[in-house]
Every structure is written in structure tokens, then in C-alpha cells.
mmCIF file of C-alpha atoms in Angstrom:
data_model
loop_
_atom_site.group_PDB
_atom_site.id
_atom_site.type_symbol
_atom_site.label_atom_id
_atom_site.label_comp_id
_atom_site.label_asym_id
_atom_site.label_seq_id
_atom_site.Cartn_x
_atom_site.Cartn_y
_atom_site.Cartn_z
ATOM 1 C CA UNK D 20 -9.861 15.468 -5.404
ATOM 2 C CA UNK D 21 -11.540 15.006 -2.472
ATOM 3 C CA UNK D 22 -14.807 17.247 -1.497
ATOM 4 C CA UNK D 23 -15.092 20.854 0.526
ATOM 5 C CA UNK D 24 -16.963 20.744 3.899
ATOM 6 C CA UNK D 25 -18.732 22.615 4.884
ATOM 7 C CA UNK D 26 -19.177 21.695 8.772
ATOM 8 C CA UNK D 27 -22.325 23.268 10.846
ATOM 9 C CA UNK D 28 -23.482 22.973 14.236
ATOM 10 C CA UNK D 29 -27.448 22.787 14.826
ATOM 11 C CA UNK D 30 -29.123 26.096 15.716
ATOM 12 C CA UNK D 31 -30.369 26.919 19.031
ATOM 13 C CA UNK D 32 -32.690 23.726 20.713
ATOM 14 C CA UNK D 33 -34.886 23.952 23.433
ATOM 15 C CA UNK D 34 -31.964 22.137 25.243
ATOM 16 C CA UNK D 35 -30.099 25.504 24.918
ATOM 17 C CA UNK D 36 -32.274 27.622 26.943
ATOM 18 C CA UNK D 37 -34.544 25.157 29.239
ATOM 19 C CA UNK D 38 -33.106 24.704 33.249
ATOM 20 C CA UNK D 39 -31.892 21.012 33.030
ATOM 21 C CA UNK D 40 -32.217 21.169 29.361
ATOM 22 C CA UNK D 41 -29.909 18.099 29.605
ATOM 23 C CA UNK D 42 -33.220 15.647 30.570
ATOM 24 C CA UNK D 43 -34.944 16.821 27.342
ATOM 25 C CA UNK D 44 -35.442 14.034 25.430
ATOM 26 C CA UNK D 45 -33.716 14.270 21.376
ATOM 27 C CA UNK D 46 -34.959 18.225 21.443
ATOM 28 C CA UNK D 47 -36.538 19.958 17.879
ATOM 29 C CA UNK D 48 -35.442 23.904 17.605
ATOM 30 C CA UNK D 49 -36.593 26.775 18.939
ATOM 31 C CA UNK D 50 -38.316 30.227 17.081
ATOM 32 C CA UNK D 51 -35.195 31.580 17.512
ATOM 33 C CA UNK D 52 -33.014 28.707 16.129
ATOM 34 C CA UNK D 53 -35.643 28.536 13.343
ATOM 35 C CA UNK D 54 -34.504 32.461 12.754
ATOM 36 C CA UNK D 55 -30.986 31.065 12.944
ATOM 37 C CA UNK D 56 -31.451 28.520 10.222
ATOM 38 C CA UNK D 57 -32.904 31.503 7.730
ATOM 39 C CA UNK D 58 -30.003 33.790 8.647
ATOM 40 C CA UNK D 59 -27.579 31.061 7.532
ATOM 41 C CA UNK D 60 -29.481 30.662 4.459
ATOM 42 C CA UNK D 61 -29.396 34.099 3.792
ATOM 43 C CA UNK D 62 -25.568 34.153 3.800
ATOM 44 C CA UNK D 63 -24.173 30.676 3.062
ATOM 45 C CA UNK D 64 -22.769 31.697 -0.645
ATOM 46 C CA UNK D 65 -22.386 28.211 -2.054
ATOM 47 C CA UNK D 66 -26.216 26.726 -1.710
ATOM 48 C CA UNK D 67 -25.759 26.076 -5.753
ATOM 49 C CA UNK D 68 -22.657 23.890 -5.005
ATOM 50 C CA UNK D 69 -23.904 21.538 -2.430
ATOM 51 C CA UNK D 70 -24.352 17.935 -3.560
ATOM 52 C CA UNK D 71 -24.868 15.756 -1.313
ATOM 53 C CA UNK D 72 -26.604 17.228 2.589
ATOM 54 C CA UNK D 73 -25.470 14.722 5.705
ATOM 55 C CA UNK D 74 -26.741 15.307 9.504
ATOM 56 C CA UNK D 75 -26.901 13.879 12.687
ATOM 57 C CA UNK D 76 -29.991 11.552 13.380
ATOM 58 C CA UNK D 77 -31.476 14.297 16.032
ATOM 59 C CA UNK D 78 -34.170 15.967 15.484
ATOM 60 C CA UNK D 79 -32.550 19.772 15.936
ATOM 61 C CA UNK D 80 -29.826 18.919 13.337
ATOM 62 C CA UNK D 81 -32.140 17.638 10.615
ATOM 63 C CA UNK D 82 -34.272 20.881 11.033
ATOM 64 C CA UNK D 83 -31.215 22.736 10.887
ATOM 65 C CA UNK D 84 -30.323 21.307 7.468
ATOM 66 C CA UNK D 85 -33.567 21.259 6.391
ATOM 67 C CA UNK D 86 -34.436 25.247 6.781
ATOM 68 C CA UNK D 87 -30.723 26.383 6.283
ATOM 69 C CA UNK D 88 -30.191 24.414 3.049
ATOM 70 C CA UNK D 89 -33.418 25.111 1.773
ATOM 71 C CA UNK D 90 -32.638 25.783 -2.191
ATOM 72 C CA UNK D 91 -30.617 22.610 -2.099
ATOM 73 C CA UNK D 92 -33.871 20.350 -0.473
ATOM 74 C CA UNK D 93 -36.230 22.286 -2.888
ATOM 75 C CA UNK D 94 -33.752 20.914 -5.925
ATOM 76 C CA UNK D 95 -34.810 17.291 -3.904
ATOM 77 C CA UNK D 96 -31.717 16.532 -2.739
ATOM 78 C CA UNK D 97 -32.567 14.159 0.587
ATOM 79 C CA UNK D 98 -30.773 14.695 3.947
ATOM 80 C CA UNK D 99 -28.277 11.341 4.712
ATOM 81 C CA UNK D 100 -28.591 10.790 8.417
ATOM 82 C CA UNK D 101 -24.790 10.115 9.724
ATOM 83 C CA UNK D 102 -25.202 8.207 12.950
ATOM 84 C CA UNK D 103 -21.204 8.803 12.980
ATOM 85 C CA UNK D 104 -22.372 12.532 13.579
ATOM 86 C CA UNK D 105 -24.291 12.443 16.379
ATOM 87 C CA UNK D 106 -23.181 14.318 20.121
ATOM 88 C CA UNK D 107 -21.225 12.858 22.472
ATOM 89 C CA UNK D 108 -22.963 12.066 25.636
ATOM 90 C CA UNK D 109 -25.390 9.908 27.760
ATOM 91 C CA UNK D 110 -27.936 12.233 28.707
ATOM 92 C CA UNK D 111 -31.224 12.177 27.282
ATOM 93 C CA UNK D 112 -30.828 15.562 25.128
ATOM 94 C CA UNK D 113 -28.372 13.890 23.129
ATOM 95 C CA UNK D 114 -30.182 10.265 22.933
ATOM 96 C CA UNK D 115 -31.511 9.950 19.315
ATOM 97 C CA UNK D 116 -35.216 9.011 18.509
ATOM 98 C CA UNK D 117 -36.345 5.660 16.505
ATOM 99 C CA UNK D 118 -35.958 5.709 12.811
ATOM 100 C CA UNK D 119 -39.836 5.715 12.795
ATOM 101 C CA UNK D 120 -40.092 8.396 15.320
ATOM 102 C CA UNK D 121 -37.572 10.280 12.994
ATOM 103 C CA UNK D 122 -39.547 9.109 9.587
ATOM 104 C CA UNK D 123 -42.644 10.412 11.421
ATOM 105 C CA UNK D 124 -41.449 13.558 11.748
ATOM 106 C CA UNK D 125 -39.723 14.163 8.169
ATOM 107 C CA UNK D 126 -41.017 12.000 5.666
ATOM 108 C CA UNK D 127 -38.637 10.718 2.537
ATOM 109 C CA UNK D 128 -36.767 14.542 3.563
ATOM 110 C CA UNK D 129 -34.672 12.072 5.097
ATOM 111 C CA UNK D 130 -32.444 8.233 3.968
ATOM 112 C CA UNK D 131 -32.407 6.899 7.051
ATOM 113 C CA UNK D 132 -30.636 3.469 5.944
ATOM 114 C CA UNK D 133 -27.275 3.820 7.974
ATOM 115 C CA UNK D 134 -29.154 4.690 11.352
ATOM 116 C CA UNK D 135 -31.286 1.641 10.522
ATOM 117 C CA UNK D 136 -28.830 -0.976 9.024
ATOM 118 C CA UNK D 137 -25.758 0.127 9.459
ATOM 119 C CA UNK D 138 -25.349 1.692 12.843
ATOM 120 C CA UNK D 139 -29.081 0.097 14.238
ATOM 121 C CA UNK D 140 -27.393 0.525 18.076
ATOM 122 C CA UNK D 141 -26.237 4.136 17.477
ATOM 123 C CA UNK D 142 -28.679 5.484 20.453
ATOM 124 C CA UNK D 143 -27.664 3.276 23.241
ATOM 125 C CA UNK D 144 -24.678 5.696 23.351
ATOM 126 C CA UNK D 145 -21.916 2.821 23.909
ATOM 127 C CA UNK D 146 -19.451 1.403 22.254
ATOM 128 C CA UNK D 147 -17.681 3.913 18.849
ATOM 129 C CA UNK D 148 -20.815 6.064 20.178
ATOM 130 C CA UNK D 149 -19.727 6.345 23.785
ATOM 131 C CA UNK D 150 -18.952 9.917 25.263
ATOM 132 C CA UNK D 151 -15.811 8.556 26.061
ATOM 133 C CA UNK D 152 -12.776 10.520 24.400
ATOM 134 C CA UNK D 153 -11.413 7.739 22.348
ATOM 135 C CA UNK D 154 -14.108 6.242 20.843
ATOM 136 C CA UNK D 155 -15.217 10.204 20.088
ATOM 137 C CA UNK D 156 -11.928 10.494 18.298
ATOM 138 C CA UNK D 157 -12.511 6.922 16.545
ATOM 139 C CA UNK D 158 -15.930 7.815 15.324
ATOM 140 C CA UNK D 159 -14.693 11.652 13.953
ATOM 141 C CA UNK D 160 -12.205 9.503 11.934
ATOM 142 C CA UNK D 161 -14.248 7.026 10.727
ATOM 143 C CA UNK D 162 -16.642 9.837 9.811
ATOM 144 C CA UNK D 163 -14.232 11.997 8.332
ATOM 145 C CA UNK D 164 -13.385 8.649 5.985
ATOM 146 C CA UNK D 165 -16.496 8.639 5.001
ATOM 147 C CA UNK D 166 -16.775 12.146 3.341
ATOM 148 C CA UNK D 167 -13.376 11.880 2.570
ATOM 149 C CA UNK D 168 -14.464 9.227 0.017
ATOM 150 C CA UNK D 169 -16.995 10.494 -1.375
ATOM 151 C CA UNK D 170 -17.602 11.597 -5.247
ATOM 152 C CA UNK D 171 -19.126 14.840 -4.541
ATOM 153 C CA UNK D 172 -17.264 18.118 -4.691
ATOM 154 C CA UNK D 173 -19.321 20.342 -1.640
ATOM 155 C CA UNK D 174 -20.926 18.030 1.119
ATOM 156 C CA UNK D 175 -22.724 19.888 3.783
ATOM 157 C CA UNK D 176 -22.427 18.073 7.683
ATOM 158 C CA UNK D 177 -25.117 19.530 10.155
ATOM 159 C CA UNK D 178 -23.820 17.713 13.750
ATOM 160 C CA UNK D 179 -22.923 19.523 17.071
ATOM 161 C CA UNK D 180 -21.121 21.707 19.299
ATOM 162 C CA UNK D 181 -18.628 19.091 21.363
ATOM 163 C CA UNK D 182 -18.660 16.473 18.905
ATOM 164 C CA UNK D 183 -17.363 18.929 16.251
ATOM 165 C CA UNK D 184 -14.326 19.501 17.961
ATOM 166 C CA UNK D 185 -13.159 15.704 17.458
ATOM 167 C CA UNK D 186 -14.390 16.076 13.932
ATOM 168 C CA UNK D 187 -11.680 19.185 13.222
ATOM 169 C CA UNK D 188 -8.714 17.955 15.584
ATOM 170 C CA UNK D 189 -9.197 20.192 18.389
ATOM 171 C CA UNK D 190 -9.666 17.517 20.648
ATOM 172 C CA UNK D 191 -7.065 16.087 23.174
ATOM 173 C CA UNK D 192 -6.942 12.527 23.622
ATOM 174 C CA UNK D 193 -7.627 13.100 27.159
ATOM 175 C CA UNK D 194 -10.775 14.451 25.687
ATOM 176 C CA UNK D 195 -10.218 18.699 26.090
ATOM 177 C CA UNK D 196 -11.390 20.980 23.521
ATOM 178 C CA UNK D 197 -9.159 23.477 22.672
ATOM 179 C CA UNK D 198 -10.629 26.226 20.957
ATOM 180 C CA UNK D 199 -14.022 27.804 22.207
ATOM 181 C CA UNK D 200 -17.595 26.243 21.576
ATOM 182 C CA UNK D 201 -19.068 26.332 18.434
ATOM 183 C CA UNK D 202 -22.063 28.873 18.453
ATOM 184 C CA UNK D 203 -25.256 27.800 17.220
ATOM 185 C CA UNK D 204 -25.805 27.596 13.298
ATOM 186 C CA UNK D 205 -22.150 28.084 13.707
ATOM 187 C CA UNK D 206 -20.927 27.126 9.931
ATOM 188 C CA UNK D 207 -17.002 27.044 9.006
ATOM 189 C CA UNK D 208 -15.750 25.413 5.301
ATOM 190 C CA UNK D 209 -13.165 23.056 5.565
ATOM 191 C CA UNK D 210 -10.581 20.859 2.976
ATOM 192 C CA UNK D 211 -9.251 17.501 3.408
ATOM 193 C CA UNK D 212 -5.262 17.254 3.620
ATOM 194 C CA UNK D 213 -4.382 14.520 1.307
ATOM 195 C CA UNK D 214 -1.233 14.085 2.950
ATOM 196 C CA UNK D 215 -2.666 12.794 6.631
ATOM 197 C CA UNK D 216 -3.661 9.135 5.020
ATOM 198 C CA UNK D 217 -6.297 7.615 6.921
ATOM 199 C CA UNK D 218 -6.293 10.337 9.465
ATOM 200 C CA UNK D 219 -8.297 12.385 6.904
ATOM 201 C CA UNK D 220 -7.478 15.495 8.658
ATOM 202 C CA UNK D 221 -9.173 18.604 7.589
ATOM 203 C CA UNK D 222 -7.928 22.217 7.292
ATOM 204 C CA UNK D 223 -10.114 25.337 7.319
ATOM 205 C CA UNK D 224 -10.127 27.512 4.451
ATOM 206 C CA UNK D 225 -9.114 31.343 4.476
ATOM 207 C CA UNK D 226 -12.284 32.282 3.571
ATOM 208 C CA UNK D 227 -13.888 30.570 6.344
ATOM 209 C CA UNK D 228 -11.650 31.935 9.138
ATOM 210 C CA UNK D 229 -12.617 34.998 7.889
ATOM 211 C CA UNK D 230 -16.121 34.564 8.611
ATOM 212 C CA UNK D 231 -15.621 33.619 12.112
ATOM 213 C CA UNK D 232 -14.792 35.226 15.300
ATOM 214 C CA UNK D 233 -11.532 34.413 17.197
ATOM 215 C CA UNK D 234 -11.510 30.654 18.024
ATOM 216 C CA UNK D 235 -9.350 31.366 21.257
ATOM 217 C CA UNK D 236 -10.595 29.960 25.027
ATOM 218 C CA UNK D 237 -12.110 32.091 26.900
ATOM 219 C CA UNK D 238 -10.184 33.388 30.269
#
């Protein structure tokens, strides 16, 4: 069977609140999304399930795994950096740091080894990690593969607030989102639908829309 999701966006950056936050290069959190992260804690009810933690290679989504999934990093479970996660844009906000810059800053909290050997060109933003809508909609596939295929039964993906649209479907192939933007430390549980093959499509669960406010577009 394959594993529950549970899919998170990062917590509040200094991107988030900063004029031209956009020119802030690969951004850690702010107080606030630190309070974030321990509010999530707090209330995520499966922290005993979680077996295997995955984030984007930026700094604000490793923090927000690291502090929001605290009992599972304190059981030493490592974070597995998913260049396949990252955002989807050019700007310097969204341009990922070095694996040493990133090893600097966490130690062995993180496995670095697919942002180092098998994506190495993941922050030149081109290519499968262009902002482009297709290759957005290629990568949340491949990505969604990925998990798909994986042994564990509750996977935890820390990534961000476009980019998760692709990864749940609500993402035209012109490249419009069509449900409202995730809210920071925004975390919704998901399974896969066996029946979409390769597509590896992914349904939320009751619970989770439960949890949530309305996921309608905003006049």
C-alpha cells in the first residue's frame, strides 16, 4: 500500500514580510514562523507515525521540518532534501544555497546526496526546475513517484506555497492555481490513488479537509 502524506508548506520567511522580499537570497524563518513551526507541533497528531521526513533544499523549509517535526528528529530520523521539492521561480528568494552552505548550517540533520549527486544543477532554476508550467507539472510527478514508491507508511514533505499546487493537481497546464494559497505552516494529509498509474495522483483525506479552511479563490 502505498504511504500517507502529509504535505506542508514552510512557515513564515523573512521573504514573507520584507519590501522586495523577492531579492532575498534562499531566506531562514522568522520569530514568528519559528512560533508557527511549534504550533504545528503542538497539533500535528501523527508525530509517532512519521518515518521517513523529506524537504526542499531551502533553508526556511528545512527549519520548518526541523522545529515542527521535532519528536520525530529527536528519535534521529534525518531530513532527505528533495531537490524535486523546491519553489518554482527565478528570483533569488527561491534560489537554493550550496550543499556546503546548507551542511554548514544543519549538520548530519540533513542527507543531502540527491541535491549533490542526483540533481547537482537543481539551483540554476532551468530545465525540470524551471518556473515554467510544464516542467513544474513534470517535476510534481516525478516527485510524487518518488514517495509513491516508497516503503514507508507516513512520509512528511515540507516544500512551498506555488509549487504545492502542481504537487496536488490544482494546477492548469497553462500554469493557474486554482484553489487559494497555501498559508504558512499550512499542513493537509493526503493518499495516493492507485488507480492514476504513473500520474500518482493524490487525494486529501476527510480528516484533513476538516482541518482546513475553505480552499475556494478569493473574489
Amino acid at each position: 500500500m502505498p504511504p500517507i502524506l502529509h504535505l506542508v508548506r514552510h512557515a513564515e520567511g523573512w521573504h514573507n514580510i520584507a519590501d522586495h522580499g523577492e531579492d532575498i537570497h534562499d531566506p531562514f524563518l522568522t520569530p514568528h514562523g519559528e512560533k508557527q513551526c511549534k504550533n504545528l507541533r503542538e497539533n500535528f497528531p501523527y508525530h509517532d507515525n512519521i518515518e521517513l521526513l523529506l524537504a526542499s533544499p531551502m533553508k526556511r523549509t528545512i527549519q520548518t521540518c526541523r522545529l515542527s517535526f521535532k519528536p520525530v528528529v529527536d528519535r534521529g530520523q534525518q531530513i532527505l532534501l528533495m531537490p524535486l521539492a523546491q519553489e518554482a521561480s527565478s528570483t533569488q528568494m527561491d534560489t537554493g544555497s550550496t550543499v556546503e552552505q546548507i551542511k554548514e548550517a544543519f549538520g548530519d540533520l540533513v542527507d543531502t546526496h540527491r541535491a549533490a549527486e542526483v540533481h547537482p544543477h537543481w539551483m540554476k532554476n532551468v530545465g525540470r526546475f524551471g518556473p515554467d508550467a510544464e516542467a513544474q507539472i513534470g517535476r510534481a510527478k516525478e516527485l510524487r513517484q518518488f514517495i509513491m514508491g516508497r516503503p514507508e507508511k507516513h512520509i512528511v514533505l515540507v516544500s512551498h506555497g506555488a509549487f504545492a499546487h502542481a504537487i496536488t493537481g490544482n494546477f492548469t497546464k497553462d500554469g493557474k492555481e486554482t484553489t487559494r494559497m497555501w498559508e504558512n505552516a499550512e499542513c493537509r494529509t493526503y493518499t495516493f490513488d492507485e488507480s492514476s498509474g504513473d500520474e500518482a495522483k493524490i487525494i486529501e483525506t476527510e480528516d484533513s479537509k476538516g482541518r482546513r479552511p475553505s480552499l475556494s479563490l478569493k473574489d
